[in-house]
Coordinates of N, CA and C in Angstrom, one line a residue:
Chain A
E606 N 85.4 -154.7 146.9 CA 85.4 -154.1 148.7 C 85.7 -152.8 148.2
A607 N 85.1 -151.3 148.9 CA 86.1 -150.2 149.0 C 86.4 -150.1 150.3
G608 N 87.6 -149.2 149.3 CA 88.4 -148.9 150.5 C 87.6 -147.7 151.9
V609 N 88.9 -147.4 152.6 CA 88.8 -146.3 153.6 C 88.5 -145.3 152.8
V610 N 87.5 -144.5 153.1 CA 87.5 -142.9 152.6 C 87.5 -141.6 153.3
Q611 N 88.7 -141.2 152.8 CA 88.7 -139.7 153.8 C 88.4 -138.5 152.7
S612 N 87.9 -137.5 153.5 CA 88.0 -136.2 152.8 C 87.7 -135.0 153.8
P613 N 88.3 -134.0 153.3 CA 88.8 -134.0 151.8 C 90.3 -134.6 151.7
R614 N 91.2 -134.9 150.4 CA 92.5 -135.2 150.0 C 93.5 -133.7 150.7
Y615 N 92.9 -132.3 150.5 CA 94.1 -131.4 151.3 C 92.8 -130.6 151.3
K616 N 93.7 -129.8 152.6 CA 92.6 -128.8 152.7 C 94.2 -127.6 153.7
I617 N 93.8 -126.5 153.4 CA 94.6 -125.2 153.5 C 93.6 -124.3 153.7
I618 N 94.4 -124.0 155.5 CA 93.8 -123.3 156.1 C 94.7 -122.1 156.5
E619 N 93.8 -120.6 157.6 CA 94.4 -120.2 158.3 C 94.8 -120.3 159.2
K620 N 96.0 -120.2 160.3 CA 95.9 -120.4 161.4 C 95.0 -120.0 162.6
K621 N 93.8 -121.1 163.9 CA 92.6 -120.4 164.2 C 91.7 -120.3 163.4
Q622 N 91.5 -121.2 162.5 CA 90.5 -121.5 161.7 C 90.2 -122.8 162.0
P623 N 89.0 -123.4 162.3 CA 88.2 -124.1 161.9 C 88.4 -125.6 161.3
V624 N 88.8 -126.6 161.1 CA 89.2 -127.4 159.9 C 88.3 -128.9 160.7
A625 N 87.4 -129.8 159.7 CA 87.1 -131.3 160.2 C 87.6 -132.1 158.8
F626 N 87.6 -133.2 159.4 CA 88.3 -134.2 158.6 C 87.0 -135.0 158.4
W627 N 86.8 -136.2 157.6 CA 85.4 -136.6 157.3 C 86.1 -138.3 157.1
C628 N 85.8 -139.5 157.7 CA 86.8 -140.5 157.1 C 85.1 -141.9 157.5
N629 N 85.2 -142.3 156.2 CA 84.1 -143.3 156.0 C 84.8 -145.0 156.0
P630 N 85.0 -145.7 157.4 CA 85.6 -147.2 157.1 C 85.4 -148.3 156.2
I631 N 86.1 -149.0 156.1 CA 85.3 -149.6 155.2 C 84.3 -150.6 155.5
S632 N 83.4 -151.3 154.9 CA 81.9 -151.9 155.6 C 82.3 -153.2 156.0
G633 N 82.0 -152.8 157.1 CA 81.5 -153.9 158.8 C 83.0 -153.8 159.4
H634 N 83.5 -153.0 159.5 CA 84.9 -152.8 160.2 C 84.2 -152.0 161.4
N635 N 84.4 -152.6 162.4 CA 83.5 -151.5 163.6 C 85.0 -150.8 164.4
T636 N 85.8 -151.2 164.1 CA 87.2 -150.4 164.4 C 87.6 -149.5 163.7
L637 N 87.6 -148.2 164.3 CA 88.0 -146.7 163.4 C 89.0 -146.2 164.3
Y638 N 90.4 -145.9 163.3 CA 91.6 -145.2 164.0 C 91.6 -143.7 163.3
W639 N 92.0 -143.2 164.1 CA 92.9 -141.4 163.3 C 93.9 -141.6 163.8
Y640 N 94.8 -141.5 163.0 CA 96.1 -141.0 162.8 C 96.9 -140.1 162.3
L641 N 98.2 -139.2 163.2 CA 98.6 -138.3 162.4 C 99.8 -138.8 162.2
Q642 N 100.5 -138.2 161.0 CA 101.3 -138.3 160.1 C 102.4 -137.1 160.1
N643 N 103.9 -137.5 161.1 CA 104.2 -136.1 160.2 C 105.5 -135.9 159.0
L644 N 106.4 -135.3 158.9 CA 106.1 -135.1 157.5 C 108.0 -136.2 158.0
G645 N 108.0 -137.2 157.4 CA 109.5 -138.0 157.4 C 109.1 -138.9 158.2
Q646 N 108.2 -139.4 159.2 CA 107.9 -140.2 160.1 C 106.6 -141.2 160.3
G647 N 106.2 -142.1 161.4 CA 105.4 -143.2 161.0 C 104.2 -142.5 161.8
P648 N 103.0 -143.1 160.8 CA 101.8 -142.8 161.8 C 101.7 -142.6 163.0
E649 N 101.3 -141.6 164.2 CA 101.0 -141.7 165.3 C 99.3 -141.8 165.9
L650 N 98.7 -142.9 166.4 CA 97.8 -142.7 167.0 C 97.0 -141.6 167.6
L651 N 96.2 -141.1 167.3 CA 95.2 -140.0 167.9 C 94.0 -140.6 168.8
I652 N 93.3 -141.5 168.4 CA 92.0 -142.0 169.4 C 92.0 -143.2 168.5
R653 N 90.9 -144.2 169.2 CA 90.6 -145.1 168.4 C 89.2 -145.5 168.9
Y654 N 88.0 -145.7 168.2 CA 87.1 -146.6 168.0 C 86.4 -147.9 168.3
E655 N 85.5 -148.4 169.4 CA 84.6 -149.5 169.1 C 84.0 -149.0 168.8
N656 N 83.1 -149.3 167.4 CA 81.9 -149.2 166.8 C 82.1 -147.6 167.6
E657 N 81.0 -146.8 168.7 CA 80.3 -145.2 168.8 C 81.8 -145.1 170.0
E658 N 82.0 -145.7 170.2 CA 82.6 -145.8 171.6 C 84.3 -145.3 171.3
A659 N 84.4 -144.1 172.1 CA 86.1 -143.9 171.9 C 86.9 -144.8 173.5
V660 N 87.8 -145.7 172.5 CA 88.4 -146.3 174.2 C 89.9 -145.7 173.6
D661 N 90.0 -145.1 173.2 CA 91.6 -144.7 173.4 C 92.1 -143.3 172.9
D662 N 91.8 -142.5 173.5 CA 91.9 -141.0 173.3 C 93.1 -140.3 173.7
S663 N 93.9 -141.2 174.4 CA 94.8 -140.8 175.0 C 96.1 -139.5 174.9
Q664 N 96.1 -140.1 173.0 CA 97.1 -139.3 172.7 C 96.1 -137.9 171.6
L665 N 95.7 -138.0 172.0 CA 94.1 -136.5 171.0 C 94.8 -135.1 172.1
P666 N 95.2 -134.6 171.1 CA 95.1 -132.7 172.4 C 93.9 -132.4 172.3
K667 N 93.0 -132.6 173.4 CA 92.2 -132.2 173.8 C 91.7 -130.6 174.2
D668 N 92.2 -130.4 174.4 CA 91.9 -128.6 174.0 C 91.6 -128.0 173.0
R669 N 92.3 -128.7 171.6 CA 91.8 -128.5 170.3 C 91.4 -129.1 169.3
F670 N 91.3 -130.4 169.6 CA 90.9 -131.5 168.8 C 89.3 -132.0 169.6
S671 N 88.7 -132.8 168.5 CA 87.6 -133.9 169.0 C 87.1 -134.7 167.7
A672 N 86.4 -135.6 168.2 CA 86.5 -136.4 167.2 C 84.8 -137.2 167.8
E673 N 83.9 -137.5 166.9 CA 83.5 -138.2 167.1 C 83.0 -139.5 165.7
R674 N 82.0 -140.3 166.5 CA 81.9 -141.4 165.8 C 80.2 -141.8 166.4
L675 N 78.8 -140.9 165.9 CA 77.9 -141.3 165.9 C 77.4 -142.5 166.0
K676 N 77.2 -143.2 164.9 CA 76.2 -144.2 164.7 C 77.4 -145.3 164.9
G677 N 78.7 -145.4 164.5 CA 79.3 -146.6 164.7 C 79.8 -146.8 163.2
V678 N 79.7 -145.6 162.4 CA 80.2 -146.3 161.1 C 81.2 -144.9 160.8
D679 N 80.7 -144.0 160.2 CA 81.5 -142.2 159.9 C 82.2 -141.9 160.8
S680 N 83.1 -141.3 160.5 CA 83.5 -140.7 161.8 C 84.1 -138.8 161.3
T681 N 84.0 -138.1 162.5 CA 84.4 -136.7 162.0 C 85.6 -136.5 163.1
L682 N 86.8 -135.8 162.5 CA 87.7 -135.3 163.4 C 88.1 -133.5 163.0
K683 N 88.0 -132.5 164.4 CA 88.0 -131.5 164.4 C 89.1 -130.7 164.9
I684 N 89.3 -129.4 164.6 CA 90.9 -129.1 164.8 C 90.1 -127.4 165.2
Q685 N 90.1 -127.4 166.6 CA 88.9 -126.0 166.7 C 89.8 -125.2 167.8
P686 N 90.9 -124.1 167.4 CA 91.1 -123.7 166.7 C 92.8 -124.1 165.9
A687 N 92.8 -124.3 164.3 CA 94.6 -125.1 163.9 C 95.5 -124.2 164.7
E688 N 96.8 -124.7 164.8 CA 97.8 -123.9 164.8 C 98.7 -124.1 163.9
L689 N 99.8 -123.5 163.8 CA 100.8 -123.6 162.8 C 101.6 -125.4 162.4
G690 N 101.6 -125.7 164.1 CA 102.3 -127.4 163.8 C 101.1 -128.1 163.3
D691 N 100.5 -127.8 163.3 CA 98.7 -128.9 163.4 C 99.2 -129.6 161.6
S692 N 100.0 -128.6 161.3 CA 100.1 -129.1 159.2 C 100.6 -130.5 159.5
A693 N 100.2 -131.3 159.1 CA 100.4 -132.7 158.6 C 99.5 -133.4 157.7
V694 N 99.6 -134.4 157.9 CA 98.9 -135.9 157.2 C 98.2 -136.4 158.0
Y695 N 96.2 -136.2 158.4 CA 95.6 -137.3 159.6 C 95.2 -137.9 158.6
L696 N 95.4 -139.1 158.8 CA 95.3 -140.6 158.6 C 94.3 -141.1 159.3
C697 N 92.9 -141.9 158.6 CA 91.9 -142.9 159.1 C 91.9 -144.7 158.8
A698 N 92.0 -145.0 159.7 CA 92.5 -146.7 159.7 C 90.6 -147.4 159.9
S699 N 91.1 -148.4 159.2 CA 89.9 -149.3 160.1 C 90.2 -151.0 160.2
S700 N 89.7 -152.3 161.1 CA 89.7 -153.0 161.1 C 88.5 -154.0 162.0
L701 N 88.6 -155.3 161.4 CA 87.8 -155.8 161.5 C 87.2 -156.1 163.2
Q702 N 87.9 -155.8 163.7 CA 87.8 -156.0 165.2 C 89.5 -155.4 165.6
M703 N 89.5 -155.1 167.1 CA 90.4 -154.1 167.3 C 91.5 -155.1 167.2
Y704 N 93.1 -154.7 167.1 CA 94.3 -155.2 167.1 C 94.4 -156.3 165.8
N705 N 93.6 -156.8 164.8 CA 93.6 -157.1 163.6 C 94.3 -155.9 162.5
E706 N 94.7 -156.5 161.4 CA 95.6 -156.1 160.5 C 94.5 -154.6 160.2
Q707 N 94.8 -153.5 160.5 CA 94.5 -151.7 159.9 C 94.3 -151.6 158.2
F708 N 93.6 -151.5 158.2 CA 93.5 -150.6 156.8 C 93.9 -149.1 156.3
F709 N 94.5 -148.9 155.9 CA 94.7 -146.9 155.8 C 93.5 -146.2 154.7
G710 N 93.4 -145.4 155.2 CA 92.5 -144.2 154.0 C 93.9 -143.4 153.1
P711 N 93.5 -142.6 152.2 CA 94.8 -141.9 151.5 C 95.1 -140.7 152.6
G712 N 94.5 -140.2 153.7 CA 94.6 -139.6 154.3 C 94.5 -138.2 154.0
T713 N 94.6 -136.9 154.4 CA 94.3 -135.5 154.5 C 95.3 -134.9 154.8
R714 N 95.5 -133.8 153.9 CA 96.9 -133.1 154.2 C 96.4 -132.2 154.2
L715 N 96.9 -131.4 156.1 CA 96.4 -130.0 156.0 C 97.1 -129.5 156.4
T716 N 97.2 -128.1 155.6 CA 98.8 -126.8 155.7 C 98.4 -125.5 156.4
V717 N 98.7 -125.0 157.4 CA 98.2 -124.1 158.3 C 98.7 -123.0 158.4
L718 N 98.6 -122.0 157.7 CA 99.5 -121.1 156.9 C 99.3 -119.9 158.2
Chain B
G1381 N 108.3 -145.2 176.2 CA 107.9 -145.7 175.5 C 108.6 -147.1 174.2
Q1382 N 107.9 -147.6 173.7 CA 108.2 -149.0 173.1 C 108.7 -147.9 171.6
Q1383 N 109.7 -148.9 170.9 CA 110.0 -148.0 169.3 C 110.7 -148.9 169.0
L1384 N 110.4 -148.3 167.4 CA 110.6 -149.5 166.4 C 111.6 -148.7 165.5
N1385 N 112.8 -149.3 165.4 CA 114.0 -149.1 164.5 C 114.0 -149.6 163.4
Q1386 N 114.0 -148.9 162.0 CA 114.1 -149.5 160.7 C 115.2 -148.7 160.3
S1387 N 115.8 -150.1 159.7 CA 117.4 -149.8 158.9 C 117.4 -150.3 157.7
P1388 N 117.7 -149.7 156.8 CA 118.4 -148.7 156.2 C 117.3 -147.6 156.5
Q1389 N 117.9 -146.3 157.0 CA 116.4 -145.7 156.8 C 116.4 -144.9 155.0
S1390 N 117.4 -145.3 154.1 CA 117.1 -145.3 153.1 C 117.9 -146.0 152.4
M1391 N 117.5 -146.3 151.0 CA 118.4 -147.4 149.8 C 118.0 -146.9 148.3
F1392 N 119.1 -146.9 147.8 CA 118.7 -146.6 146.5 C 119.7 -147.9 145.2
I1393 N 118.4 -148.4 144.6 CA 119.1 -149.8 144.1 C 118.6 -150.0 142.3
Q1394 N 119.8 -150.8 142.3 CA 119.4 -150.8 140.5 C 118.0 -151.5 140.3
E1395 N 117.6 -151.3 139.7 CA 116.1 -152.7 138.8 C 116.8 -153.8 138.7
G1396 N 116.0 -154.8 139.5 CA 116.6 -156.2 139.4 C 117.0 -156.3 140.6
E1397 N 117.8 -155.9 141.2 CA 118.1 -156.5 142.5 C 117.5 -156.7 143.7
D1398 N 117.9 -157.5 144.5 CA 117.5 -158.1 145.8 C 117.0 -156.4 146.7
V1399 N 116.4 -156.6 147.8 CA 116.1 -155.6 148.8 C 115.9 -156.5 149.7
S1400 N 116.7 -155.6 151.3 CA 116.2 -156.3 152.8 C 116.4 -155.3 153.6
M1401 N 115.4 -154.7 153.9 CA 115.4 -153.7 155.2 C 115.0 -154.6 156.4
N1402 N 115.6 -154.1 157.8 CA 114.1 -155.1 158.9 C 114.5 -153.9 159.9
C1403 N 113.5 -154.7 160.8 CA 113.0 -153.8 162.0 C 113.2 -154.3 163.4
T1404 N 113.4 -153.2 164.4 CA 114.2 -154.0 165.4 C 113.4 -153.0 166.8
S1405 N 113.5 -154.0 167.7 CA 112.4 -153.7 169.7 C 113.3 -153.8 170.6
S1406 N 113.4 -153.1 171.4 CA 114.2 -153.0 172.3 C 113.3 -154.2 173.7
S1407 N 111.9 -154.7 173.1 CA 111.1 -155.3 173.8 C 110.3 -156.3 172.5
I1408 N 109.5 -157.1 173.2 CA 109.3 -158.3 172.6 C 107.7 -158.0 172.0
F1409 N 107.4 -158.1 170.9 CA 106.1 -157.8 169.6 C 105.6 -159.2 169.6
N1410 N 104.0 -159.1 169.6 CA 103.4 -160.7 169.5 C 102.8 -160.2 168.1
T1411 N 103.2 -159.4 167.3 CA 102.7 -159.1 166.0 C 103.7 -158.6 165.2
W1412 N 104.1 -158.5 164.2 CA 104.4 -157.3 163.2 C 103.8 -157.5 161.8
L1413 N 103.7 -156.0 161.4 CA 103.1 -155.5 160.2 C 104.1 -155.1 159.1
W1414 N 104.1 -155.2 158.2 CA 105.0 -154.3 157.1 C 103.8 -153.5 156.3
Y1415 N 103.8 -152.6 156.1 CA 103.2 -151.7 155.3 C 104.1 -150.9 154.2
K1416 N 103.6 -150.4 153.0 CA 104.3 -149.4 152.2 C 103.5 -148.5 151.9
Q1417 N 104.1 -147.5 151.8 CA 103.0 -145.6 152.0 C 103.6 -145.1 150.1
D1418 N 103.6 -145.0 148.9 CA 103.5 -144.2 148.4 C 102.9 -143.0 148.6
P1419 N 103.5 -141.6 148.0 CA 103.4 -140.0 147.3 C 102.0 -140.2 147.6
G1420 N 101.6 -139.6 148.6 CA 99.9 -138.6 148.3 C 99.6 -139.5 149.1
E1421 N 99.9 -141.2 149.5 CA 98.7 -142.4 149.7 C 98.9 -142.4 151.4
G1422 N 97.9 -142.8 151.9 CA 97.8 -143.5 153.0 C 99.2 -145.0 153.0
P1423 N 99.5 -145.4 154.1 CA 100.5 -146.8 154.0 C 99.1 -148.3 153.5
V1424 N 99.8 -149.3 152.8 CA 99.2 -150.0 152.8 C 100.0 -151.2 153.1
L1425 N 99.0 -152.5 153.8 CA 99.2 -153.1 154.5 C 99.9 -154.7 153.0
L1426 N 101.0 -155.0 153.5 CA 101.9 -155.7 152.5 C 101.8 -157.1 152.7
I1427 N 102.4 -157.3 154.7 CA 102.3 -158.6 154.8 C 102.1 -158.8 156.5
A1428 N 101.3 -159.5 157.4 CA 101.2 -159.6 158.7 C 101.6 -161.0 158.8
L1429 N 102.7 -161.1 160.2 CA 102.9 -161.9 161.3 C 102.8 -162.0 162.4
Y1430 N 102.4 -163.0 162.4 CA 101.8 -163.6 164.4 C 102.6 -164.3 164.9
K1431 N 103.2 -165.3 164.7 CA 104.2 -166.6 165.0 C 105.9 -165.8 165.3
A1432 N 106.6 -166.2 166.2 CA 107.9 -166.1 166.0 C 108.2 -167.6 165.1
G1433 N 109.4 -166.7 164.3 CA 110.2 -167.7 163.5 C 109.1 -167.9 161.9
E1434 N 107.8 -167.4 162.0 CA 106.9 -167.2 161.0 C 107.6 -167.0 159.5
L1435 N 107.6 -167.1 158.6 CA 108.0 -167.0 157.0 C 107.0 -166.6 156.3
T1436 N 106.4 -165.5 155.6 CA 105.7 -165.3 154.8 C 106.3 -164.4 153.6
S1437 N 105.7 -165.1 152.1 CA 105.4 -164.4 151.1 C 104.5 -163.6 150.5
N1438 N 104.7 -162.5 150.0 CA 103.7 -161.6 148.8 C 103.9 -161.7 148.1
G1439 N 104.0 -162.6 147.3 CA 104.9 -162.1 145.3 C 106.2 -162.3 146.0
R1440 N 106.6 -160.6 145.0 CA 108.0 -160.7 144.9 C 108.5 -160.5 147.1
L1441 N 107.8 -160.7 147.2 CA 107.7 -160.0 149.1 C 108.2 -160.9 150.0
T1442 N 109.1 -160.9 151.0 CA 108.7 -162.0 151.9 C 109.1 -161.3 153.6
A1443 N 108.8 -162.0 154.3 CA 109.1 -161.1 156.0 C 109.0 -162.4 156.3
Q1444 N 110.1 -162.0 157.2 CA 110.3 -162.9 158.3 C 110.2 -162.3 159.8
F1445 N 109.2 -163.2 160.8 CA 109.2 -162.9 162.2 C 110.1 -163.5 163.3
G1446 N 111.1 -162.3 163.4 CA 112.6 -163.2 164.7 C 111.9 -164.0 165.5
I1447 N 112.9 -164.7 166.0 CA 113.0 -166.3 167.1 C 113.0 -165.5 168.2
T1448 N 113.5 -164.3 168.6 CA 114.2 -163.6 169.7 C 112.1 -162.7 170.0
R1449 N 111.6 -162.2 169.0 CA 110.3 -161.8 169.2 C 110.8 -160.0 168.6
K1450 N 112.1 -160.0 168.7 CA 112.5 -158.7 168.4 C 112.8 -157.6 167.8
D1451 N 112.7 -158.5 166.5 CA 112.9 -158.1 165.2 C 111.9 -158.6 164.3
S1452 N 111.7 -158.0 162.5 CA 111.3 -158.8 162.2 C 112.4 -158.2 160.5
F1453 N 112.3 -158.9 159.8 CA 112.6 -158.9 158.2 C 111.9 -158.5 157.0
L1454 N 111.9 -157.3 156.2 CA 111.3 -157.6 154.6 C 112.3 -157.9 153.9
N1455 N 112.4 -158.4 152.5 CA 112.9 -158.8 151.5 C 111.9 -158.2 150.1
I1456 N 112.7 -157.5 149.6 CA 111.9 -157.6 148.2 C 113.1 -158.1 147.2
S1457 N 112.3 -159.0 146.0 CA 113.2 -159.7 144.9 C 113.1 -159.2 143.9
A1458 N 113.9 -159.3 143.3 CA 114.0 -158.3 141.9 C 113.0 -157.4 141.5
S1459 N 113.6 -156.6 142.5 CA 112.8 -154.8 142.4 C 112.5 -154.5 141.4
I1460 N 111.5 -153.8 141.0 CA 110.9 -152.8 139.8 C 110.1 -151.3 140.3
P1461 N 110.6 -150.8 139.2 CA 110.8 -149.3 139.5 C 109.0 -149.1 140.4
S1462 N 108.2 -149.6 140.5 CA 106.8 -149.4 140.9 C 107.2 -149.9 142.5
D1463 N 108.6 -150.0 143.4 CA 108.1 -150.8 144.5 C 108.7 -149.5 145.4
V1464 N 109.2 -148.1 144.3 CA 109.8 -146.9 144.9 C 108.2 -146.5 146.3
G1465 N 108.9 -146.6 147.1 CA 108.2 -145.7 148.4 C 108.7 -145.9 149.7
I1466 N 108.2 -145.4 151.1 CA 108.8 -146.0 152.1 C 108.0 -146.9 152.6
Y1467 N 109.0 -148.0 153.2 CA 108.0 -149.5 154.3 C 108.5 -149.0 155.5
F1468 N 107.2 -149.4 156.1 CA 106.8 -149.0 157.9 C 106.6 -150.6 158.2
C1469 N 107.6 -150.6 159.3 CA 107.1 -152.0 160.3 C 106.0 -151.2 161.5
A1470 N 105.5 -152.0 161.6 CA 104.5 -151.9 163.3 C 104.2 -153.0 163.6
G1471 N 103.8 -152.9 164.6 CA 103.5 -153.9 166.4 C 102.4 -152.9 167.1
P1472 N 101.9 -154.0 167.7 CA 101.2 -153.1 168.8 C 102.2 -153.2 169.8
N1473 N 101.9 -151.7 171.0 CA 102.2 -150.8 171.5 C 102.8 -151.7 173.0
T1474 N 101.5 -152.7 173.0 CA 102.2 -153.6 174.6 C 102.5 -155.0 174.1
P1475 N 103.6 -155.7 174.7 CA 104.1 -156.9 174.4 C 102.6 -157.8 174.7
G1476 N 102.2 -158.6 173.5 CA 100.5 -159.7 174.2 C 99.8 -158.6 173.8
G1477 N 99.9 -157.0 174.0 CA 98.2 -156.8 174.6 C 97.8 -156.6 173.6
N1478 N 96.4 -156.0 173.8 CA 95.3 -156.1 172.8 C 94.6 -154.6 172.8
T1479 N 95.7 -153.9 172.9 CA 95.1 -152.4 172.9 C 94.8 -151.9 171.7
G1480 N 94.8 -152.5 170.6 CA 94.6 -151.7 168.9 C 95.5 -150.9 168.6
K1481 N 96.7 -150.1 169.5 CA 97.9 -148.9 168.8 C 98.6 -149.4 168.5
L1482 N 99.2 -149.3 167.2 CA 100.1 -149.6 166.6 C 101.3 -148.8 166.8
I1483 N 102.5 -149.1 167.1 CA 103.6 -148.3 166.9 C 104.4 -148.8 165.2
F1484 N 104.7 -147.4 165.0 CA 105.3 -147.6 163.3 C 107.2 -147.5 163.6
G1485 N 107.8 -147.9 162.7 CA 108.8 -147.2 162.6 C 109.3 -146.3 162.2
Q1486 N 110.1 -145.6 161.8 CA 110.4 -143.8 160.7 C 110.1 -144.6 159.5
G1487 N 110.3 -146.1 158.9 CA 110.5 -146.2 157.9 C 111.5 -146.1 157.2
T1488 N 111.6 -146.5 155.7 CA 112.8 -147.0 155.1 C 112.4 -146.8 153.4
T1489 N 113.2 -145.6 153.3 CA 112.3 -145.2 152.2 C 113.6 -145.8 150.7
L1490 N 113.0 -146.4 149.5 CA 113.2 -147.3 148.7 C 113.2 -146.3 147.1
Q1491 N 114.2 -146.5 146.5 CA 114.1 -145.5 145.1 C 115.0 -146.9 144.8
V1492 N 114.3 -146.7 143.2 CA 114.4 -147.7 142.7 C 115.1 -147.2 141.0
K1493 N 116.6 -147.8 140.6 CA 117.1 -146.7 139.3 C 116.6 -147.8 138.2
P1494 N 115.8 -147.2 137.0 CA 115.0 -148.1 135.9 C 116.9 -149.0 135.3

């Protein structure tokens, strides 16, 4: 069974540029999560989807971050414009149903210059 | 908000030694999850605990759900070099809640000397 797939694995951009991350969850997992992980810290939830509905986006900085999961499978997380402080690892996770064990992808390491 | 405190923050041990780390909270958790993260990779689920007092093993790893429901322990027996990484505990953000939001500890970094 394939795991959670994320792309790109690495991204380097200049500040004020837009950037997008893509996630394909484990087949059959209807719950999808985007996490932010800063260096030396544990992941922190940005947004959670149940199928195509965002059911918890309270931690998402909505002035510059947006996410979508149009068909309830793949998801895209976007930052526009990026700031220096956005440099971090962006992790995608999925689970069979809300609150079950969450399985993580390899993450996208973003560097904003 | 809820916080999970992991200790020790880091460990440097000799190959073959046993390792013990723990995770504590000021509030009750109904689930404890233990993850391992290798450099440049996402966290990998090691063990999930759902019942107070539960003791669960996965190979050389054993984790326990504390009786008070405010702590959990992870033990690694006979450590090997590939055990190197960061170990995170995690649990749901509200006691008994079902919000799907995991709170993570700050991690315990393990280094193993061959």
